[in-house]
CSV table of N, CA and C and ligand atoms in Angstrom, one decimal:
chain,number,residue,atom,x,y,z
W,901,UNK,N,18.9,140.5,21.8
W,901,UNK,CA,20.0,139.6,21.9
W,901,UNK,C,20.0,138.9,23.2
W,902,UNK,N,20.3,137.4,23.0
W,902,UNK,CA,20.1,136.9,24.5
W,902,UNK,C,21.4,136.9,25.2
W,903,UNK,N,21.7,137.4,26.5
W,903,UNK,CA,23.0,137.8,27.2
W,903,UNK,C,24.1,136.7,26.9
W,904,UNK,N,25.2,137.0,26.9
W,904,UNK,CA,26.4,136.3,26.4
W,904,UNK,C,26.8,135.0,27.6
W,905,UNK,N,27.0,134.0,27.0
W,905,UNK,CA,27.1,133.1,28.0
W,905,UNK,C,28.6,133.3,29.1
W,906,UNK,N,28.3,132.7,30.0
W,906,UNK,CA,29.7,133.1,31.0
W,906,UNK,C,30.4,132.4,30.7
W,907,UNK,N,31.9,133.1,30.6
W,907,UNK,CA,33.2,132.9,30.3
W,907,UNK,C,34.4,132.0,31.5
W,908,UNK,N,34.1,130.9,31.3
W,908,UNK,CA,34.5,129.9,32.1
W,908,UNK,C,36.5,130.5,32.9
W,909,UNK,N,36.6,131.0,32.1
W,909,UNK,CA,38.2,131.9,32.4
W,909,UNK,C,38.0,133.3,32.8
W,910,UNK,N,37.0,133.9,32.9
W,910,UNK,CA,37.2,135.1,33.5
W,910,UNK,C,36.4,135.1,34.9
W,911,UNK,N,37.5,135.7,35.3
W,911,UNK,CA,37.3,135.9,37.2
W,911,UNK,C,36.0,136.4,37.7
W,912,UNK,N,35.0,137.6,37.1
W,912,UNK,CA,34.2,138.2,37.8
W,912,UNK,C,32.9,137.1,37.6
W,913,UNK,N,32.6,136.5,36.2
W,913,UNK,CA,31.5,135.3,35.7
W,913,UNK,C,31.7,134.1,36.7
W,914,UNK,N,33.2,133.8,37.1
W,914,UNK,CA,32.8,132.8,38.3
W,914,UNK,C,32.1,133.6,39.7
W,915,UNK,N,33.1,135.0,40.0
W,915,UNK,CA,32.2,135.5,41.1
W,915,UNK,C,30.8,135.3,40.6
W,916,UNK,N,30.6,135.8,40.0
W,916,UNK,CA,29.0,135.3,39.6
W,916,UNK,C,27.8,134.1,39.6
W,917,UNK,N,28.8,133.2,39.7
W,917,UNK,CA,28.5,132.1,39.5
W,917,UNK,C,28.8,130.9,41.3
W,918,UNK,N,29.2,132.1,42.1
W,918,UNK,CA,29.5,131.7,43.2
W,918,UNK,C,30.7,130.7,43.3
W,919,UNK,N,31.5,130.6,42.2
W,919,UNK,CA,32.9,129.8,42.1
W,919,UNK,C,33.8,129.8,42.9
W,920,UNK,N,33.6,131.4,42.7
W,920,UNK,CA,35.2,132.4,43.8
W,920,UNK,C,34.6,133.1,44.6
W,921,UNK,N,34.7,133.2,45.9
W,921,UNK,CA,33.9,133.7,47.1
W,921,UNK,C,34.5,135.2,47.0
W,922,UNK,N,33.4,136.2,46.9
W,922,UNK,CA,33.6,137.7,47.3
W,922,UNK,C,32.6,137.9,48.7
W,923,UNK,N,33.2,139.4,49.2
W,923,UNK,CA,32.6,140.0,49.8
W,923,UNK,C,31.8,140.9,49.3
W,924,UNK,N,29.9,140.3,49.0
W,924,UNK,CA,28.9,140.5,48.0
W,924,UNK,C,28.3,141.8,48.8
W,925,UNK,N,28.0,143.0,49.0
W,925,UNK,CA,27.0,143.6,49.4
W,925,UNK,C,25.8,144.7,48.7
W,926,UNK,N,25.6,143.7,47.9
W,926,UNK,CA,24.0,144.0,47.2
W,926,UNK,C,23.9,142.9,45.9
W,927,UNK,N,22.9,142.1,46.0
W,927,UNK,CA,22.5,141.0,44.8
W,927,UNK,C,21.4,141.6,44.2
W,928,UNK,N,21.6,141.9,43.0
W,928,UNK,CA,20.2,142.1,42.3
W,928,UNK,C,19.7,141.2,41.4
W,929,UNK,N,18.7,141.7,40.5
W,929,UNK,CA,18.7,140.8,39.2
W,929,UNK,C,19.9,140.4,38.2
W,930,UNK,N,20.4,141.6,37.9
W,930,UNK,CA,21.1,141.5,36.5
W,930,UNK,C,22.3,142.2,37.2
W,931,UNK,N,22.7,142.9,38.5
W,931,UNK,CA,23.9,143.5,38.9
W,931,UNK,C,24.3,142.9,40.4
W,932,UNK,N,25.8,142.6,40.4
W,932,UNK,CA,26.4,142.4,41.7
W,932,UNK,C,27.4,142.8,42.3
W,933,UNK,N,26.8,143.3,43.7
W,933,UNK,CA,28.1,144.7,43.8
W,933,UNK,C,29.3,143.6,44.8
W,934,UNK,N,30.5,144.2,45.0
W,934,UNK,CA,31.4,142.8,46.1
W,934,UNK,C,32.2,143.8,46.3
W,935,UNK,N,33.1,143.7,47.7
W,935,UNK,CA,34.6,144.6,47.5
W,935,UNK,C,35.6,144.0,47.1
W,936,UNK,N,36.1,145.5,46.9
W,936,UNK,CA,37.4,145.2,45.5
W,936,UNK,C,38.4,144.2,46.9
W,937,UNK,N,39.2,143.8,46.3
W,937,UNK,CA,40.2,142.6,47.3
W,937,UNK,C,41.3,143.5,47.4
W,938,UNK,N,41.5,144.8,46.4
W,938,UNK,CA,43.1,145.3,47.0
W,938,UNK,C,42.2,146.9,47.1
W,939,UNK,N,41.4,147.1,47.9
W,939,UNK,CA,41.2,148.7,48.0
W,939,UNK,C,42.0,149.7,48.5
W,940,UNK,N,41.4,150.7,47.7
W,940,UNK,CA,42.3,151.7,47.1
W,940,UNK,C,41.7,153.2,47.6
W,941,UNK,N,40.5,152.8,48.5
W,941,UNK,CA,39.9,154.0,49.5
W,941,UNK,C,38.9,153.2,50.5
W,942,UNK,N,38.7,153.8,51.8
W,942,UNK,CA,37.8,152.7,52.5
W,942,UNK,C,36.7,151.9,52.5
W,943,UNK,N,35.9,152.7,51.5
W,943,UNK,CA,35.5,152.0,50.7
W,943,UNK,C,35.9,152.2,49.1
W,944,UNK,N,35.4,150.8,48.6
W,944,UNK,CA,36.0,150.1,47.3
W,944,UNK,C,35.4,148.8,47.0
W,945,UNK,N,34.1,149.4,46.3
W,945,UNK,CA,32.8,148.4,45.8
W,945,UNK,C,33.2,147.9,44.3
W,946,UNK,N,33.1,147.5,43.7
W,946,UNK,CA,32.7,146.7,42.6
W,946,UNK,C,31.5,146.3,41.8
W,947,UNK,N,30.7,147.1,41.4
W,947,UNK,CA,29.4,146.6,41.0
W,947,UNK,C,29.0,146.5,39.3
W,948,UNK,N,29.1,145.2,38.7
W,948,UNK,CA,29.2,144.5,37.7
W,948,UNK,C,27.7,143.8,36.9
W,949,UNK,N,27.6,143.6,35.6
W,949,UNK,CA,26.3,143.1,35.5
W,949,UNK,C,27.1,141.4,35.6
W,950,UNK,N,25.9,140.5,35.6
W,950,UNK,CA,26.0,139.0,35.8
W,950,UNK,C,26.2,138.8,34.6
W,951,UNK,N,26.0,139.5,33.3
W,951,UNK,CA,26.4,138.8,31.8
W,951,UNK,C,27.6,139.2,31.9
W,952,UNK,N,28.7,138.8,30.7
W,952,UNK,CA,29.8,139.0,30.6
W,952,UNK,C,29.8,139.7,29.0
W,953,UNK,N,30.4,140.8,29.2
W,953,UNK,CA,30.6,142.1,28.1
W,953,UNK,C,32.3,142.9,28.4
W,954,UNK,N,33.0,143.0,27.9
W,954,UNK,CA,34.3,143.1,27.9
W,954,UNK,C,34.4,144.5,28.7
W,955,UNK,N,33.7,145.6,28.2
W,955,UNK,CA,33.7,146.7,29.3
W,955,UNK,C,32.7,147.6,28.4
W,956,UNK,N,32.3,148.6,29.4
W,956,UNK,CA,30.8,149.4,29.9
W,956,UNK,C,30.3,149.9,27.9
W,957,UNK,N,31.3,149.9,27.1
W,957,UNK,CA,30.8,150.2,25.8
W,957,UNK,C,30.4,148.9,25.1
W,958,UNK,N,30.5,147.9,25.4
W,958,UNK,CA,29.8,146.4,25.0
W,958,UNK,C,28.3,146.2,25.7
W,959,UNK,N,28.3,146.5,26.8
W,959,UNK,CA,27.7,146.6,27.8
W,959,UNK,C,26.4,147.8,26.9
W,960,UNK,N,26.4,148.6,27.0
W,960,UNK,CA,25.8,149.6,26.3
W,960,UNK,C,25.5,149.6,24.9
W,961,UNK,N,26.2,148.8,24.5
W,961,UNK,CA,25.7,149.0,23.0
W,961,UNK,C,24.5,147.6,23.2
W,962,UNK,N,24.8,146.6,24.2
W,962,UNK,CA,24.7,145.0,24.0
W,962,UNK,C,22.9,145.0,24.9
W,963,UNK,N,23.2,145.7,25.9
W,963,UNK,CA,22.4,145.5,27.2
W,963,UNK,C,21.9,146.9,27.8
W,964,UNK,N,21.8,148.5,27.7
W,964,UNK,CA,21.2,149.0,27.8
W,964,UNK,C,20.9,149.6,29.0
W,965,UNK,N,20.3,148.8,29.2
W,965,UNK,CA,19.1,148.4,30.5
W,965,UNK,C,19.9,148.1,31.5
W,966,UNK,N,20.9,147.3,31.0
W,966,UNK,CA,21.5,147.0,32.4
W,966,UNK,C,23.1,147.8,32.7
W,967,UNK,N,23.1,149.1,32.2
W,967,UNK,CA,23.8,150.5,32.4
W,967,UNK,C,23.2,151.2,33.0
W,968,UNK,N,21.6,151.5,33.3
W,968,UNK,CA,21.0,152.0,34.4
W,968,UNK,C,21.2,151.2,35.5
W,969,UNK,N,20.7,149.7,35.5
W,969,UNK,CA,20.7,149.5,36.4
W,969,UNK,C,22.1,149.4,37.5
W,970,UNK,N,23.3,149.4,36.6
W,970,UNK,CA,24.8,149.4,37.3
W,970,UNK,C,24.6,151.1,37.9
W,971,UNK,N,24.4,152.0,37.6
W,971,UNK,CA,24.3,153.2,38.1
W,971,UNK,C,23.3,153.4,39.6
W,972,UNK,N,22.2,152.4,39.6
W,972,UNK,CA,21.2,152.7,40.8
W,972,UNK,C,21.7,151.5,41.7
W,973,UNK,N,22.1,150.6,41.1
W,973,UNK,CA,22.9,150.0,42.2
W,973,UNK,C,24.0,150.4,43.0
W,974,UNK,N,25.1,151.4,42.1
W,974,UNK,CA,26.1,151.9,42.7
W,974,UNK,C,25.2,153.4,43.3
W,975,UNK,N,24.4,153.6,43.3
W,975,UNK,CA,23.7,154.6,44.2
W,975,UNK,C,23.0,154.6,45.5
W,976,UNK,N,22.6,153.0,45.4
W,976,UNK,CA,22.5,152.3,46.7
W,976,UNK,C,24.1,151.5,47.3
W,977,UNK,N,24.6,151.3,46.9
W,977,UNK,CA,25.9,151.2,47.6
W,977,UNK,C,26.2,151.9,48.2
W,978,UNK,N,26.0,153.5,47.6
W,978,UNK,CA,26.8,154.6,48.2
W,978,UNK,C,25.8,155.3,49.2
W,979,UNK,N,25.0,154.6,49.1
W,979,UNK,CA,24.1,155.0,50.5
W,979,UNK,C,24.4,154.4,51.4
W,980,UNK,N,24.4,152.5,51.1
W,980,UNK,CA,24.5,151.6,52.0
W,980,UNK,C,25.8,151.4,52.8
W,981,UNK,N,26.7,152.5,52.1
W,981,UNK,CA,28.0,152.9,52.4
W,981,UNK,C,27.9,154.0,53.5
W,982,UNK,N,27.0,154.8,53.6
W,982,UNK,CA,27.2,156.4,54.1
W,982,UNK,C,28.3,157.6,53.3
W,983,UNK,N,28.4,157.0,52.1
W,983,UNK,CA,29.2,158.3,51.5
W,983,UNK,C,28.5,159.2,51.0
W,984,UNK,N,27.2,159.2,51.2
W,984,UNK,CA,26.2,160.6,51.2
W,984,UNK,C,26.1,160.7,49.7
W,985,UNK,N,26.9,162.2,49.3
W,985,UNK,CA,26.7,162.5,47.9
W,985,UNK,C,28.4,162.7,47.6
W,986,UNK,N,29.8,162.3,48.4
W,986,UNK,CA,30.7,162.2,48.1
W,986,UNK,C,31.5,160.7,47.7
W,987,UNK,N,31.5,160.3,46.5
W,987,UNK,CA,31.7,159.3,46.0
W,987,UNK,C,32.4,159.7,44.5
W,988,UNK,N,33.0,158.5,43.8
W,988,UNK,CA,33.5,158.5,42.7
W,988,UNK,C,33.2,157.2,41.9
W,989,UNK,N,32.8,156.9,41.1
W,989,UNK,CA,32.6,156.0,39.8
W,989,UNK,C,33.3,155.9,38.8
W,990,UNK,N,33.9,154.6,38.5
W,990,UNK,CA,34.9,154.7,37.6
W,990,UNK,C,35.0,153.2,36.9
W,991,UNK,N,34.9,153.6,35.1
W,991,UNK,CA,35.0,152.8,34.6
W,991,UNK,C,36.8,152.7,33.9
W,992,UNK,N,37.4,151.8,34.1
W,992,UNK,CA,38.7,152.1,33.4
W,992,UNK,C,38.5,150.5,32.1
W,993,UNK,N,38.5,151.3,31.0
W,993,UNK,CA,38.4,150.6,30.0
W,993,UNK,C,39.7,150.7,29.1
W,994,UNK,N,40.0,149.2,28.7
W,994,UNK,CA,41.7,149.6,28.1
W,994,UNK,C,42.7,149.5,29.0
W,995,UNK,N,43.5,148.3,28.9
W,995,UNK,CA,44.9,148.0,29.4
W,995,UNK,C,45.8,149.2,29.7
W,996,UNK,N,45.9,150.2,28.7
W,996,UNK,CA,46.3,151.4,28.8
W,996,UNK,C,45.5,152.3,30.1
W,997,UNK,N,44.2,152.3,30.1
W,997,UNK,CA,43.2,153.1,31.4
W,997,UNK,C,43.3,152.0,32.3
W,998,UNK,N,44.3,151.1,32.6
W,998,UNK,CA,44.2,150.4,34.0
W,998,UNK,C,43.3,149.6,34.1
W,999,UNK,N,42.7,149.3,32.8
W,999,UNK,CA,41.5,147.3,33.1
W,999,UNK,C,42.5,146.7,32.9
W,1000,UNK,N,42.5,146.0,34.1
W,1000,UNK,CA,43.1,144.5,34.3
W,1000,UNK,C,41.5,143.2,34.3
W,1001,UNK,N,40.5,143.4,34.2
W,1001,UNK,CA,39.7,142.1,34.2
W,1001,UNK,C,38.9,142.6,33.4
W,1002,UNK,N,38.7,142.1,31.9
W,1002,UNK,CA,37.7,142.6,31.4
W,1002,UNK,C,36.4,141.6,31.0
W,1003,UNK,N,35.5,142.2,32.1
W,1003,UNK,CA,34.2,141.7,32.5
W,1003,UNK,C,33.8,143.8,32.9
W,1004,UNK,N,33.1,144.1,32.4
W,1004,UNK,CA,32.9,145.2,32.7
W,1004,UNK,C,32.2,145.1,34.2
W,1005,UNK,N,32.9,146.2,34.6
W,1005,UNK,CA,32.6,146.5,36.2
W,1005,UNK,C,32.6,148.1,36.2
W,1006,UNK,N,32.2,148.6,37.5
W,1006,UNK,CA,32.1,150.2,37.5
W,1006,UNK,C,33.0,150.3,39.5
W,1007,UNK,N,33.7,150.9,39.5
W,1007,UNK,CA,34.7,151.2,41.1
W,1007,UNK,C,33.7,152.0,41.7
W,1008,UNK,N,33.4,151.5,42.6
W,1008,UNK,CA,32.5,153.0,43.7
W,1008,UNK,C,33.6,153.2,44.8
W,1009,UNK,N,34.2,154.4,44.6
W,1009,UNK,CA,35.1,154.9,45.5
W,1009,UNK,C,34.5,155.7,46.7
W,1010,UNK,N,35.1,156.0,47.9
W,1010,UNK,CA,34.8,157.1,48.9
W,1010,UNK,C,35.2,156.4,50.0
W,1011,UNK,N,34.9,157.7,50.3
W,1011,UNK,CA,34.9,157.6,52.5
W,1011,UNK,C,36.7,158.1,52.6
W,1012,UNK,N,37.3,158.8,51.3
W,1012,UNK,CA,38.3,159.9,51.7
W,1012,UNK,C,38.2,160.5,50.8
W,1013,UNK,N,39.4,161.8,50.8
W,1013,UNK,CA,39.5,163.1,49.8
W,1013,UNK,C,39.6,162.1,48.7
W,1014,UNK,N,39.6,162.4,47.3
W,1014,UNK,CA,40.2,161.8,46.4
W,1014,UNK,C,40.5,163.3,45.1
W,1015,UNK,N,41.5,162.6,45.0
W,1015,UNK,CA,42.4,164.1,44.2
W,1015,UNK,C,42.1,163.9,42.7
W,1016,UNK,N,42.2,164.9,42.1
W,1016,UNK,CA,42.3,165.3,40.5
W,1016,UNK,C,43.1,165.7,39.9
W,1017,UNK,N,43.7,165.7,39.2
W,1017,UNK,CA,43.6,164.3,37.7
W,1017,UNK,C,43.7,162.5,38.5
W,1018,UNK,N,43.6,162.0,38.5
W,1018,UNK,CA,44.0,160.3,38.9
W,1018,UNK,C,45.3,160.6,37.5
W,1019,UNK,N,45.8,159.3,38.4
W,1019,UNK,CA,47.2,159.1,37.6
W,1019,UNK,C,47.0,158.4,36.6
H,1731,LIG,P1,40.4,147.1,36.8
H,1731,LIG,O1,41.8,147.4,37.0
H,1731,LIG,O2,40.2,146.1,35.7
H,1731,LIG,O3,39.6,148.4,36.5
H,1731,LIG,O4,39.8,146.6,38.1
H,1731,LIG,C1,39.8,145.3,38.5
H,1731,LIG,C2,39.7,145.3,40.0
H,1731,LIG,O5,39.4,143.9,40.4
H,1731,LIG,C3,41.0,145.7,40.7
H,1731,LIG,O6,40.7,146.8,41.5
H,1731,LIG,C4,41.4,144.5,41.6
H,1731,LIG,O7,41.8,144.8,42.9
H,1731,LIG,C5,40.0,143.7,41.7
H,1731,LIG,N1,40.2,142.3,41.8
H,1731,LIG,C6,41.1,141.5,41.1
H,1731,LIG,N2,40.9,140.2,41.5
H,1731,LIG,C7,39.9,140.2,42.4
H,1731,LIG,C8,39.3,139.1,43.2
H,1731,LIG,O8,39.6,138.0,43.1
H,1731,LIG,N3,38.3,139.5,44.0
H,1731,LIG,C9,37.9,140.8,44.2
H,1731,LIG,N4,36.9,141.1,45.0
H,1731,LIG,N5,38.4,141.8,43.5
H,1731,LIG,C10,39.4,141.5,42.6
H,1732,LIG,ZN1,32.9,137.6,32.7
């Protein structure tokens, strides 16, 4: 399948498209990591593929390939961060699990405690 074309109304396809200015820190092929704008631990990356797939189970069924590579990118973030091997990754899929933008993206959290259950 050839990647879904970008979605002129959703916010992360213009980040992508350099529309709406982020704070970008890693470009790859097919992934782009940015910080989140309301973070929610000191660091608070964002790393998303450039097609547009509603969230990480579109993404996976659709693109594969580009579910590893959101994983080694958020593994280089979290280096390029210094969070070592204490970090968190989070897909929230579903209005109910807290997606408010659906462009699938994955949260790289750290650089404090972070507690369990999340709310
Ligand atoms: P969700 O709630 O869908 O899992 O995550 C969406 C994230 O996007 C939120 O953490 C929110 O703060 C972030 N966000 C919303 N609008 C913008 C924006 O314009 N720029 C950036 N960098 N992040 C945004
Ligand atoms: Zn999109």
């Amino acid at each position: 399948m050839t990647p879904p074309a970008a979605k002129d109304d959703c916010l992360f396809c213009r980040i992508v498209k350099g529309e709406v200015p982020a704070d970008v820190v890693h470009a790859g092929e097919t992934t782009i990591a940015f910080r989140d704008i309301n973070p929610q631990a000191p660091t608070h990356v964002l790393v998303i593929p450039s097609s547009h797939y509603a969230n990480i189970a579109e993404l996976a069924q659709w693109e594969p390939g580009a579910v590893t590579e959101l994983f080694a990118t958020a593994a280089e973030v979290a280096e390029s961060e210094g969070l070592g091997d204490q970090y968190r990754l989070v897909f929230n899929t579903g209005a109910e699990a807290g997606q408010a933008v659906f462009h699938t993206h994955m949260h790289v959290l750290g650089g404090r405690p972070l507690n369990w259950p999340p709310g």
